[in-house]
């Protein structure tokens, strides 16, 4: 690495990254309760993230970004999630879009867009949901229309996280009117290039700050805004979109569950907690141990999958796909189970009341969505088939 | 604990967790606590005893093997935490 005028890469400056995260976290902490109560998008949190440079975490330094890697992504996601899981997921999904752009955008699009992302000007939303396709990531109904060097986009999406506040969108579309539903293209559209119409209301059980309402997007973008080959979203998905998504989501869920566990441990060890709880109780100790084990196994699988994505030449190998899918499923199940157990353990007053300082009730509702956020059942079905292709049962562990 | 010896209140708390140390035997401040019967589970209970009975909450980063090596090492940490302004848990 040579000395240049560009900002120091996060990969080379953990202290720099830590201080950027530390500047944002109080904003998230202070707004989390209000964002949940009103189901409003966390505008203050996003503003803080824009100013922190963290929207450009994964943008290479030559485009003015922090040049961070997936380990940095996971680290930051977990920290943000400790304060506000909604904001952390908004940021993590933005990071997923950035990773796809860095790997697959055309040189023109990269040069135009990535510096703006790094500067905090562009918050990216993901448009993959579509009515009638049942949540399939790798199929699309609405088709791109080509007109010379332009692409016409007309797209309805029932669920777009942060869509009303995004400055740009990565949209999956059928490659053309004659193309099969499986020929999915990924295309970038600036908000300024689109007519964006929001519809419906947003009043979910949890993750209320993600404001994932319905959008109708209409507009025209340059051909150079195709991200990946025409009809080639599957490649983008398998190599970048899905792995980064699973890692980032899992880190968010784990970060939220870990923080909840930490606050309960602090309560149990405090003077007040020592009066309320019998920390010599066998039942309490077994529950604490179970919860810790869930956190440890999730963290271990997350670390293993980070290594897979970093080192594995071929992410389509069944064993790697099994782990990456399994990570999402396991993190979703166990992080929710952790908070469920903590509610049981701390009881009505600390665990169930909305105004309880521990905020377990909010995190419980938030984490209930984890299994639904790209459905666990769908991933388990895929994994069930994939297992039959890995008769050697490659668990990625050290072997002879 | 002081240079003169082991603080009697601390020794009383500690002794209850040292099942290999008969009541009439003096506590050697330099003897390994594991030899005197302190296993890792008893060490956890000892942390709570120290908190409850001596009012000293040992921070997590002091809960190491070195701290629990001997009565002297543990007593020194308890003394140090006790003398710090914020020694009680929040």
CSV table of C-alpha atoms in Angstrom, one decimal:
chain,number,residue,atom,x,y,z
A,1,UNK,CA,0.0,0.0,0.0
A,2,UNK,CA,1.4,3.4,-0.9
A,3,UNK,CA,0.6,6.7,0.7
A,4,UNK,CA,-2.0,8.6,-1.2
A,5,UNK,CA,-4.5,11.4,-0.6
A,6,UNK,CA,-7.5,9.1,-0.4
A,7,UNK,CA,-9.0,8.3,3.1
A,8,UNK,CA,-7.3,5.6,5.0
A,9,UNK,CA,-9.0,2.2,4.2
A,10,UNK,CA,-11.0,0.7,7.0
A,11,UNK,CA,-9.2,-2.5,6.5
A,12,UNK,CA,-6.0,-0.8,7.5
A,13,UNK,CA,-7.5,1.3,10.3
A,14,UNK,CA,-9.7,-0.4,12.8
A,15,UNK,CA,-9.5,2.5,15.2
A,16,UNK,CA,-10.7,4.8,12.4
A,17,UNK,CA,-13.7,2.5,11.7
A,18,UNK,CA,-14.4,2.1,15.4
A,19,UNK,CA,-14.6,5.8,15.9
A,20,UNK,CA,-16.9,6.2,12.9
A,21,UNK,CA,-19.3,3.6,14.4
A,22,UNK,CA,-19.0,5.2,17.9
A,23,UNK,CA,-20.1,8.5,16.5
A,24,UNK,CA,-23.3,6.9,15.0
A,25,UNK,CA,-24.4,4.6,17.8
A,26,UNK,CA,-25.7,7.2,20.3
A,27,UNK,CA,-28.0,8.6,17.6
A,28,UNK,CA,-29.4,5.1,17.0
A,29,UNK,CA,-29.7,4.4,20.7
A,30,UNK,CA,-31.6,7.6,21.2
A,31,UNK,CA,-34.1,7.2,18.4
A,32,UNK,CA,-34.7,3.4,18.6
A,33,UNK,CA,-37.7,3.7,20.9
A,34,UNK,CA,-39.4,6.5,19.0
A,35,UNK,CA,-38.8,4.9,15.6
A,36,UNK,CA,-40.4,1.7,16.9
A,37,UNK,CA,-43.3,3.5,18.4
A,38,UNK,CA,-44.2,5.5,15.3
A,39,UNK,CA,-43.0,3.0,12.6
A,40,UNK,CA,-41.1,5.8,11.1
A,41,UNK,CA,-38.0,5.6,9.0
A,42,UNK,CA,-34.9,6.4,11.1
A,43,UNK,CA,-34.0,9.7,9.4
A,44,UNK,CA,-31.7,10.9,12.1
A,45,UNK,CA,-29.9,7.6,12.1
A,46,UNK,CA,-29.4,7.5,8.3
A,47,UNK,CA,-28.2,11.1,8.4
A,48,UNK,CA,-25.6,10.1,11.0
A,49,UNK,CA,-24.6,7.1,8.8
A,50,UNK,CA,-24.3,9.4,5.8
A,51,UNK,CA,-22.0,11.8,7.7
A,52,UNK,CA,-20.0,9.0,9.2
A,53,UNK,CA,-18.7,7.7,5.9
A,54,UNK,CA,-20.2,4.3,6.7
A,55,UNK,CA,-22.4,4.2,3.7
A,56,UNK,CA,-19.2,3.9,1.8
A,57,UNK,CA,-17.7,1.2,3.9
A,58,UNK,CA,-17.4,-1.3,1.1
A,59,UNK,CA,-16.6,1.3,-1.6
A,60,UNK,CA,-13.0,0.9,-2.7
A,61,UNK,CA,-10.6,3.7,-1.7
A,62,UNK,CA,-10.0,4.8,-5.3
A,63,UNK,CA,-13.7,5.9,-5.4
A,64,UNK,CA,-13.4,7.7,-2.1
A,65,UNK,CA,-14.8,4.9,0.1
A,66,UNK,CA,-13.4,3.3,3.2
A,67,UNK,CA,-12.3,0.2,1.3
A,68,UNK,CA,-13.6,-2.1,4.0
A,69,UNK,CA,-14.2,-5.8,3.5
A,70,UNK,CA,-17.0,-8.3,4.6
A,71,UNK,CA,-15.4,-8.7,8.0
A,72,UNK,CA,-15.8,-5.0,8.5
A,73,UNK,CA,-19.3,-5.2,7.3
A,74,UNK,CA,-20.2,-7.9,9.8
A,75,UNK,CA,-18.5,-6.1,12.6
A,76,UNK,CA,-20.2,-2.8,12.0
A,77,UNK,CA,-23.6,-4.4,11.4
A,78,UNK,CA,-23.5,-6.2,14.8
A,79,UNK,CA,-22.6,-3.0,16.6
A,80,UNK,CA,-25.3,-0.9,15.0
A,81,UNK,CA,-27.8,-3.7,15.7
A,82,UNK,CA,-27.0,-3.5,19.4
A,83,UNK,CA,-28.7,-0.1,19.4
A,84,UNK,CA,-31.3,-0.2,16.7
A,85,UNK,CA,-32.0,-3.4,14.7
A,86,UNK,CA,-34.1,-1.5,12.1
A,87,UNK,CA,-31.4,1.0,11.3
A,88,UNK,CA,-28.7,-1.7,11.3
A,89,UNK,CA,-30.7,-3.7,8.7
A,90,UNK,CA,-31.3,-0.7,6.6
A,91,UNK,CA,-27.5,-0.1,6.6
A,92,UNK,CA,-26.7,-3.8,6.0
A,93,UNK,CA,-29.0,-4.0,3.0
A,94,UNK,CA,-27.5,-0.9,1.6
A,95,UNK,CA,-24.1,-2.6,2.0
A,96,UNK,CA,-25.4,-5.6,0.1
A,97,UNK,CA,-26.3,-3.4,-2.8
A,98,UNK,CA,-22.9,-1.7,-2.7
A,99,UNK,CA,-21.1,-5.1,-2.8
A,100,UNK,CA,-23.1,-6.0,-5.9
A,101,UNK,CA,-22.2,-2.7,-7.6
A,102,UNK,CA,-18.5,-2.9,-6.7
A,103,UNK,CA,-18.3,-6.4,-8.1
A,104,UNK,CA,-20.6,-6.1,-11.2
A,105,UNK,CA,-21.4,-2.5,-12.2
A,106,UNK,CA,-20.1,-1.3,-15.5
A,107,UNK,CA,-17.0,1.0,-15.3
A,108,UNK,CA,-19.2,4.0,-16.2
A,109,UNK,CA,-21.7,3.3,-13.5
A,110,UNK,CA,-19.0,2.7,-10.9
A,111,UNK,CA,-17.3,5.9,-11.7
A,112,UNK,CA,-20.5,7.9,-11.6
A,113,UNK,CA,-22.2,6.3,-8.6
A,114,UNK,CA,-19.6,4.9,-6.1
A,115,UNK,CA,-18.1,8.3,-5.2
A,116,UNK,CA,-21.6,9.6,-4.4
A,117,UNK,CA,-22.2,6.5,-2.3
A,118,UNK,CA,-18.9,7.1,-0.5
A,119,UNK,CA,-19.8,10.7,0.1
A,120,UNK,CA,-23.0,9.7,1.8
A,121,UNK,CA,-25.2,11.2,-0.9
A,122,UNK,CA,-26.7,7.9,-2.1
A,123,UNK,CA,-28.5,5.5,0.2
A,124,UNK,CA,-29.4,2.4,-1.8
A,125,UNK,CA,-32.6,0.3,-1.5
A,126,UNK,CA,-33.1,-3.2,-2.9
A,127,UNK,CA,-36.1,-4.0,-5.1
A,128,UNK,CA,-36.5,-7.7,-5.4
A,129,UNK,CA,-40.0,-8.4,-4.1
A,130,UNK,CA,-42.8,-8.7,-6.7
A,131,UNK,CA,-46.4,-9.8,-6.5
A,132,UNK,CA,-47.2,-13.2,-7.9
A,133,UNK,CA,-43.7,-14.7,-7.6
A,134,UNK,CA,-43.9,-15.8,-4.0
A,135,UNK,CA,-40.7,-14.3,-2.8
A,136,UNK,CA,-38.5,-16.0,-5.3
A,137,UNK,CA,-35.3,-14.0,-5.6
A,138,UNK,CA,-34.3,-15.6,-9.0
A,139,UNK,CA,-37.4,-15.0,-11.0
A,140,UNK,CA,-39.1,-11.8,-12.2
A,141,UNK,CA,-42.3,-10.8,-13.9
A,142,UNK,CA,-42.0,-7.2,-14.9
A,143,UNK,CA,-39.8,-6.8,-18.0
A,144,UNK,CA,-37.2,-4.3,-19.1
A,145,UNK,CA,-37.9,-2.6,-22.4
A,146,UNK,CA,-34.9,-1.6,-24.5
A,147,UNK,CA,-35.0,1.5,-26.5
A,148,UNK,CA,-31.6,2.1,-28.1
A,149,UNK,CA,-29.2,2.8,-25.3
A,150,UNK,CA,-31.9,3.2,-22.8
A,151,UNK,CA,-33.8,0.8,-20.5
A,152,UNK,CA,-37.4,1.4,-19.6
A,153,UNK,CA,-38.3,0.3,-16.1
A,154,UNK,CA,-41.9,-0.2,-14.8
A,155,UNK,CA,-41.9,-2.1,-11.6
A,156,UNK,CA,-44.3,-2.7,-8.7
A,157,UNK,CA,-42.8,-4.0,-5.5
A,158,UNK,CA,-44.9,-4.9,-2.5
A,159,UNK,CA,-42.0,-4.6,0.0
A,160,UNK,CA,-39.0,-2.2,-0.4
A,161,UNK,CA,-37.1,-1.6,2.8
A,162,UNK,CA,-36.5,2.1,3.1
A,163,UNK,CA,-37.9,2.7,-0.4
A,164,UNK,CA,-39.5,6.0,0.3
A,165,UNK,CA,-36.1,7.4,1.5
A,166,UNK,CA,-33.7,5.8,-0.9
A,167,UNK,CA,-31.7,7.8,-3.3
A,168,UNK,CA,-31.2,4.9,-5.7
A,169,UNK,CA,-32.5,1.5,-6.3
A,170,UNK,CA,-31.1,-1.8,-7.4
A,171,UNK,CA,-34.0,-3.5,-9.2
A,172,UNK,CA,-34.5,-7.1,-10.4
A,173,UNK,CA,-36.4,-7.2,-13.7
A,174,UNK,CA,-37.2,-9.9,-16.3
A,175,UNK,CA,-34.6,-9.2,-19.0
A,176,UNK,CA,-37.2,-8.5,-21.7
A,177,UNK,CA,-40.8,-9.0,-22.7
A,178,UNK,CA,-39.9,-12.3,-24.5
A,179,UNK,CA,-37.5,-13.5,-21.9
A,180,UNK,CA,-38.4,-16.4,-19.5
A,181,UNK,CA,-39.1,-15.5,-15.9
A,182,UNK,CA,-35.8,-17.0,-14.9
A,183,UNK,CA,-33.8,-14.5,-17.1
A,184,UNK,CA,-33.5,-11.9,-14.4
A,185,UNK,CA,-31.4,-8.7,-14.9
A,186,UNK,CA,-30.3,-6.4,-12.2
A,187,UNK,CA,-30.5,-2.7,-13.0
A,188,UNK,CA,-29.6,0.5,-11.1
A,189,UNK,CA,-31.9,3.5,-11.2
A,190,UNK,CA,-31.3,6.8,-9.5
A,191,UNK,CA,-34.3,8.2,-7.7
A,192,UNK,CA,-34.0,11.3,-10.0
A,193,UNK,CA,-34.5,9.0,-13.0
A,194,UNK,CA,-37.7,7.5,-11.6
A,195,UNK,CA,-41.3,8.4,-10.8
A,196,UNK,CA,-41.6,6.9,-7.4
A,197,UNK,CA,-45.1,6.2,-6.0
A,198,UNK,CA,-45.5,4.8,-2.6
A,199,UNK,CA,-48.7,3.1,-1.6
A,200,UNK,CA,-50.3,1.3,1.3
A,201,UNK,CA,-49.4,1.6,4.9
A,202,UNK,CA,-46.6,0.2,7.0
A,203,UNK,CA,-47.7,-1.1,10.4
A,204,UNK,CA,-45.8,-4.4,11.2
A,205,UNK,CA,-45.2,-6.3,14.4
A,206,UNK,CA,-41.4,-5.4,14.5
A,207,UNK,CA,-38.6,-4.0,12.4
A,208,UNK,CA,-40.9,-1.0,12.3
A,209,UNK,CA,-38.2,1.5,11.4
A,210,UNK,CA,-37.4,-0.3,8.2
A,211,UNK,CA,-40.5,1.3,6.6
A,212,UNK,CA,-40.7,-1.4,4.0
A,213,UNK,CA,-43.8,-0.3,2.2
A,214,UNK,CA,-45.0,-0.8,-1.4
A,215,UNK,CA,-43.5,1.2,-4.3
A,216,UNK,CA,-44.3,1.7,-8.0
A,217,UNK,CA,-41.2,2.7,-9.9
A,218,UNK,CA,-41.3,4.1,-13.5
A,219,UNK,CA,-38.5,5.6,-15.5
A,220,UNK,CA,-35.7,5.3,-18.0
A,221,UNK,CA,-32.0,4.5,-17.3
A,222,UNK,CA,-28.9,4.1,-19.5
A,223,UNK,CA,-28.0,0.7,-20.7
A,224,UNK,CA,-24.8,1.0,-18.7
A,225,UNK,CA,-26.9,0.8,-15.5
A,226,UNK,CA,-27.2,-3.0,-16.0
A,227,UNK,CA,-25.4,-4.6,-13.1
A,228,UNK,CA,-24.0,-7.9,-14.3
A,229,UNK,CA,-24.8,-9.5,-17.6
A,230,UNK,CA,-28.3,-9.2,-19.2
A,231,UNK,CA,-30.3,-12.0,-17.5
A,232,UNK,CA,-27.3,-12.7,-15.3
A,233,UNK,CA,-28.7,-11.8,-11.9
A,234,UNK,CA,-28.3,-15.4,-10.8
A,235,UNK,CA,-24.5,-15.0,-11.0
A,236,UNK,CA,-24.6,-11.8,-9.0
A,237,UNK,CA,-26.9,-13.4,-6.5
A,238,UNK,CA,-24.9,-16.5,-5.9
A,239,UNK,CA,-21.5,-14.8,-5.8
A,240,UNK,CA,-22.4,-11.6,-4.0
A,241,UNK,CA,-25.9,-10.7,-3.2
A,242,UNK,CA,-27.0,-13.8,-1.3
A,243,UNK,CA,-23.7,-14.4,0.6
A,244,UNK,CA,-23.3,-10.8,1.6
A,245,UNK,CA,-27.0,-10.6,2.6
A,246,UNK,CA,-26.8,-13.7,4.7
A,247,UNK,CA,-23.7,-12.6,6.4
A,248,UNK,CA,-24.9,-9.0,7.0
A,249,UNK,CA,-28.4,-10.0,8.2
A,250,UNK,CA,-27.0,-12.7,10.5
A,251,UNK,CA,-24.5,-10.2,12.0
A,252,UNK,CA,-27.4,-7.8,12.7
A,253,UNK,CA,-29.6,-10.5,14.4
A,254,UNK,CA,-26.6,-11.8,16.4
A,255,UNK,CA,-25.6,-8.3,17.4
A,256,UNK,CA,-29.1,-7.5,18.6
A,257,UNK,CA,-29.4,-10.8,20.5
A,258,UNK,CA,-25.9,-10.4,22.0
A,259,UNK,CA,-26.7,-6.9,23.2
A,260,UNK,CA,-30.0,-8.1,24.8
A,261,UNK,CA,-28.1,-10.9,26.6
A,262,UNK,CA,-25.5,-8.4,27.8
A,263,UNK,CA,-28.1,-6.1,29.2
A,264,UNK,CA,-29.7,-9.0,31.1
A,265,UNK,CA,-26.3,-10.1,32.5
A,266,UNK,CA,-25.7,-6.6,33.7
A,267,UNK,CA,-29.1,-6.5,35.3
A,268,UNK,CA,-28.5,-9.8,37.1
A,269,UNK,CA,-25.2,-8.7,38.4
A,270,UNK,CA,-26.4,-5.2,39.5
A,271,UNK,CA,-27.4,-4.5,43.1
A,272,UNK,CA,-31.0,-4.2,42.1
A,273,UNK,CA,-30.8,-7.4,40.0
A,274,UNK,CA,-29.2,-9.3,42.9
A,275,UNK,CA,-32.2,-8.4,45.0
A,276,UNK,CA,-34.7,-9.6,42.4
A,277,UNK,CA,-33.1,-12.6,40.9
A,278,UNK,CA,-31.5,-15.7,42.5
A,279,UNK,CA,-28.3,-16.0,40.5
A,280,UNK,CA,-27.6,-19.3,42.3
A,281,UNK,CA,-30.8,-20.8,40.8
A,282,UNK,CA,-30.1,-23.8,38.7
A,283,UNK,CA,-32.9,-22.9,36.3
A,284,UNK,CA,-31.6,-19.5,35.7
A,285,UNK,CA,-28.1,-20.8,35.1
A,286,UNK,CA,-29.2,-23.5,32.6
A,287,UNK,CA,-31.1,-20.8,30.7
A,288,UNK,CA,-28.2,-18.5,30.7
A,289,UNK,CA,-26.0,-21.3,29.4
A,290,UNK,CA,-28.4,-22.2,26.7
A,291,UNK,CA,-28.6,-18.7,25.5
A,292,UNK,CA,-24.9,-18.3,25.5
A,293,UNK,CA,-24.5,-21.5,23.5
A,294,UNK,CA,-26.9,-20.2,20.9
A,295,UNK,CA,-24.8,-17.0,20.6
A,296,UNK,CA,-21.6,-18.9,20.4
A,297,UNK,CA,-22.8,-21.4,17.7
A,298,UNK,CA,-24.2,-18.5,15.6
A,299,UNK,CA,-21.0,-16.5,16.0
A,300,UNK,CA,-18.9,-19.6,15.0
A,301,UNK,CA,-21.0,-20.3,11.9
A,302,UNK,CA,-20.8,-16.7,10.9
A,303,UNK,CA,-17.0,-16.7,11.3
A,304,UNK,CA,-16.8,-19.9,9.3
A,305,UNK,CA,-19.0,-18.5,6.5
A,306,UNK,CA,-16.9,-15.3,6.4
A,307,UNK,CA,-13.9,-17.6,5.8
A,308,UNK,CA,-15.8,-19.5,3.1
A,309,UNK,CA,-16.7,-16.3,1.2
A,310,UNK,CA,-13.1,-15.0,1.5
A,311,UNK,CA,-11.3,-18.2,0.7
A,312,UNK,CA,-13.5,-20.5,-1.3
A,313,UNK,CA,-12.9,-20.2,-5.0
A,314,UNK,CA,-16.3,-21.5,-5.8
A,315,UNK,CA,-19.2,-20.3,-3.7
A,316,UNK,CA,-21.6,-22.6,-5.7
A,317,UNK,CA,-20.0,-25.7,-4.1
A,318,UNK,CA,-22.8,-27.5,-2.2
A,319,UNK,CA,-21.0,-27.5,1.1
A,320,UNK,CA,-20.5,-23.7,0.9
A,321,UNK,CA,-24.1,-23.1,-0.2
A,322,UNK,CA,-25.3,-25.3,2.7
A,323,UNK,CA,-23.4,-23.3,5.2
A,324,UNK,CA,-24.4,-19.9,3.8
A,325,UNK,CA,-28.0,-20.8,3.8
A,326,UNK,CA,-27.7,-22.5,7.1
A,327,UNK,CA,-26.2,-19.4,8.6
A,328,UNK,CA,-29.2,-17.4,7.7
A,329,UNK,CA,-31.6,-20.0,9.1
A,330,UNK,CA,-29.6,-20.6,12.2
A,331,UNK,CA,-29.0,-17.0,13.0
A,332,UNK,CA,-32.7,-16.2,12.5
A,333,UNK,CA,-33.9,-19.1,14.7
A,334,UNK,CA,-31.4,-18.8,17.5
A,335,UNK,CA,-31.3,-15.0,17.9
A,336,UNK,CA,-35.0,-15.1,18.3
A,337,UNK,CA,-34.8,-18.0,20.7
A,338,UNK,CA,-32.2,-16.1,22.7
A,339,UNK,CA,-34.5,-13.1,23.3
A,340,UNK,CA,-37.5,-15.4,23.9
A,341,UNK,CA,-35.6,-17.1,26.6
A,342,UNK,CA,-34.5,-13.8,28.0
A,343,UNK,CA,-38.1,-12.6,28.2
A,344,UNK,CA,-38.9,-15.9,30.1
A,345,UNK,CA,-36.0,-15.5,32.4
A,346,UNK,CA,-36.5,-11.8,33.3
A,347,UNK,CA,-40.3,-12.0,33.6
A,348,UNK,CA,-43.1,-9.6,32.9
A,349,UNK,CA,-41.6,-6.5,34.4
A,350,UNK,CA,-38.3,-6.5,32.6
A,351,UNK,CA,-39.1,-8.7,29.6
A,352,UNK,CA,-42.6,-7.9,28.5
A,353,UNK,CA,-43.4,-4.3,29.3
A,354,UNK,CA,-43.0,-1.9,26.4
A,355,UNK,CA,-41.4,0.7,28.6
A,356,UNK,CA,-38.9,-1.6,30.4
A,357,UNK,CA,-35.4,-0.2,30.1
A,358,UNK,CA,-34.0,-3.5,28.7
A,359,UNK,CA,-36.2,-3.1,25.6
A,360,UNK,CA,-36.4,-6.9,25.3
A,361,UNK,CA,-40.0,-6.6,24.1
A,362,UNK,CA,-38.9,-4.5,21.0
A,363,UNK,CA,-36.0,-6.8,20.1
A,364,UNK,CA,-38.3,-9.8,20.5
A,365,UNK,CA,-40.8,-8.3,18.0
A,366,UNK,CA,-37.9,-7.3,15.7
A,367,UNK,CA,-36.3,-10.7,15.7
A,368,UNK,CA,-39.6,-12.4,15.0
A,369,UNK,CA,-39.2,-11.2,11.4
A,370,UNK,CA,-35.8,-12.9,11.0
A,371,UNK,CA,-37.1,-16.3,9.9
A,372,UNK,CA,-39.4,-14.5,7.4
A,373,UNK,CA,-36.8,-12.3,5.8
A,374,UNK,CA,-36.2,-14.5,2.9
A,375,UNK,CA,-38.1,-17.4,4.3
A,376,UNK,CA,-36.3,-20.0,6.4
A,377,UNK,CA,-38.5,-22.7,4.9
A,378,UNK,CA,-37.4,-21.9,1.4
A,379,UNK,CA,-33.7,-22.1,2.4
A,380,UNK,CA,-34.3,-25.3,4.3
A,381,UNK,CA,-35.9,-26.8,1.2
A,382,UNK,CA,-32.9,-25.8,-0.9
A,383,UNK,CA,-30.5,-27.2,1.7
A,384,UNK,CA,-32.4,-30.4,2.0
A,385,UNK,CA,-31.8,-31.0,-1.7
A,386,UNK,CA,-28.2,-29.8,-1.6
A,387,UNK,CA,-27.3,-32.2,1.2
A,388,UNK,CA,-27.9,-35.0,-1.2
A,389,UNK,CA,-25.1,-33.6,-3.4
A,390,UNK,CA,-22.6,-33.6,-0.5
A,391,UNK,CA,-22.3,-37.3,0.4
A,392,UNK,CA,-18.8,-36.6,1.9
A,393,UNK,CA,-20.5,-34.3,4.4
A,394,UNK,CA,-17.9,-31.5,4.2
A,395,UNK,CA,-18.4,-29.5,7.3
A,396,UNK,CA,-15.5,-27.2,6.6
A,397,UNK,CA,-13.6,-28.4,9.7
A,398,UNK,CA,-10.0,-29.3,10.0
A,399,UNK,CA,-9.5,-32.8,8.8
A,400,UNK,CA,-6.8,-35.3,7.9
B,1,UNK,CA,-5.5,-7.7,52.6
B,2,UNK,CA,-2.6,-5.7,53.9
B,3,UNK,CA,1.1,-6.2,54.1
B,4,UNK,CA,0.6,-7.4,57.6
B,5,UNK,CA,-1.6,-10.3,56.5
B,6,UNK,CA,-4.9,-11.3,55.2
B,7,UNK,CA,-8.0,-9.2,56.0
B,8,UNK,CA,-10.1,-11.4,58.4
B,9,UNK,CA,-13.4,-10.7,56.7
B,10,UNK,CA,-11.9,-11.6,53.3
B,11,UNK,CA,-10.3,-14.8,54.8
B,12,UNK,CA,-13.7,-15.8,56.3
B,13,UNK,CA,-15.4,-15.4,52.9
B,14,UNK,CA,-12.6,-17.2,51.1
B,15,UNK,CA,-12.3,-20.1,53.5
B,16,UNK,CA,-15.9,-21.3,52.9
B,17,UNK,CA,-14.9,-22.1,49.3
B,18,UNK,CA,-11.7,-23.9,50.2
B,19,UNK,CA,-12.9,-27.4,51.1
B,20,UNK,CA,-9.4,-28.9,51.4
B,21,UNK,CA,-8.4,-26.4,54.1
B,22,UNK,CA,-9.4,-27.5,57.6
B,23,UNK,CA,-10.8,-24.8,59.9
B,24,UNK,CA,-7.9,-25.1,62.3
B,25,UNK,CA,-5.2,-24.8,59.6
B,26,UNK,CA,-3.8,-21.3,59.0
B,27,UNK,CA,-4.3,-20.0,55.4
B,28,UNK,CA,-1.0,-19.7,53.6
B,29,UNK,CA,-1.3,-16.6,51.4
B,30,UNK,CA,1.0,-18.0,48.8
B,31,UNK,CA,-0.6,-21.5,48.5
B,32,UNK,CA,-2.3,-22.2,45.2
B,33,UNK,CA,-6.1,-21.9,45.8
B,34,UNK,CA,-6.8,-24.9,43.5
B,35,UNK,CA,-4.8,-27.0,45.9
B,36,UNK,CA,-6.9,-25.8,48.7
B,37,UNK,CA,-10.1,-26.9,46.9
B,38,UNK,CA,-11.1,-23.9,44.8
B,39,UNK,CA,-12.4,-25.1,41.4
B,40,UNK,CA,-13.8,-23.0,38.7
B,41,UNK,CA,-17.4,-23.4,39.8
B,42,UNK,CA,-16.5,-22.5,43.4
B,43,UNK,CA,-14.6,-19.5,42.0
B,44,UNK,CA,-17.8,-18.1,40.5
B,45,UNK,CA,-19.6,-18.5,43.8
B,46,UNK,CA,-16.7,-16.8,45.5
B,47,UNK,CA,-17.1,-13.8,43.2
B,48,UNK,CA,-20.7,-13.5,44.3
B,49,UNK,CA,-19.7,-14.0,48.0
B,50,UNK,CA,-17.2,-11.2,47.7
B,51,UNK,CA,-19.8,-9.0,46.1
B,52,UNK,CA,-22.5,-9.8,48.7
B,53,UNK,CA,-20.5,-9.9,51.8
B,54,UNK,CA,-17.6,-7.6,51.2
B,55,UNK,CA,-19.5,-5.2,48.9
B,56,UNK,CA,-16.8,-5.5,46.3
B,57,UNK,CA,-17.8,-6.1,42.7
B,58,UNK,CA,-14.8,-7.5,40.7
B,59,UNK,CA,-14.9,-6.2,37.1
B,60,UNK,CA,-15.0,-9.0,34.5
B,61,UNK,CA,-11.5,-8.2,33.3
B,62,UNK,CA,-10.1,-9.1,36.7
B,63,UNK,CA,-11.6,-12.6,36.7
B,64,UNK,CA,-8.6,-14.4,35.4
B,65,UNK,CA,-6.5,-17.4,36.6
B,66,UNK,CA,-3.8,-15.0,37.9
B,67,UNK,CA,-6.3,-13.3,40.1
B,68,UNK,CA,-7.5,-16.6,41.6
B,69,UNK,CA,-4.0,-18.1,41.9
B,70,UNK,CA,-3.5,-17.5,45.6
B,71,UNK,CA,-5.2,-15.8,48.6
B,72,UNK,CA,-2.6,-13.0,48.2
B,73,UNK,CA,-3.3,-12.4,44.5
B,74,UNK,CA,-7.0,-12.4,45.0
B,75,UNK,CA,-6.8,-10.3,48.1
B,76,UNK,CA,-4.7,-7.7,46.3
B,77,UNK,CA,-7.3,-7.4,43.5
B,78,UNK,CA,-10.1,-7.1,46.1
B,79,UNK,CA,-8.1,-4.4,47.9
B,80,UNK,CA,-7.4,-2.5,44.7
B,81,UNK,CA,-11.0,-2.6,43.5
B,82,UNK,CA,-12.3,-1.7,46.9
B,83,UNK,CA,-10.0,1.4,46.9
B,84,UNK,CA,-11.3,2.5,43.5
B,85,UNK,CA,-14.1,5.1,43.5
B,86,UNK,CA,-16.6,3.0,41.6
B,87,UNK,CA,-16.3,-0.4,43.0
B,88,UNK,CA,-20.0,-1.3,43.2
B,89,UNK,CA,-22.1,-2.5,40.3
B,90,UNK,CA,-24.6,-0.2,38.8
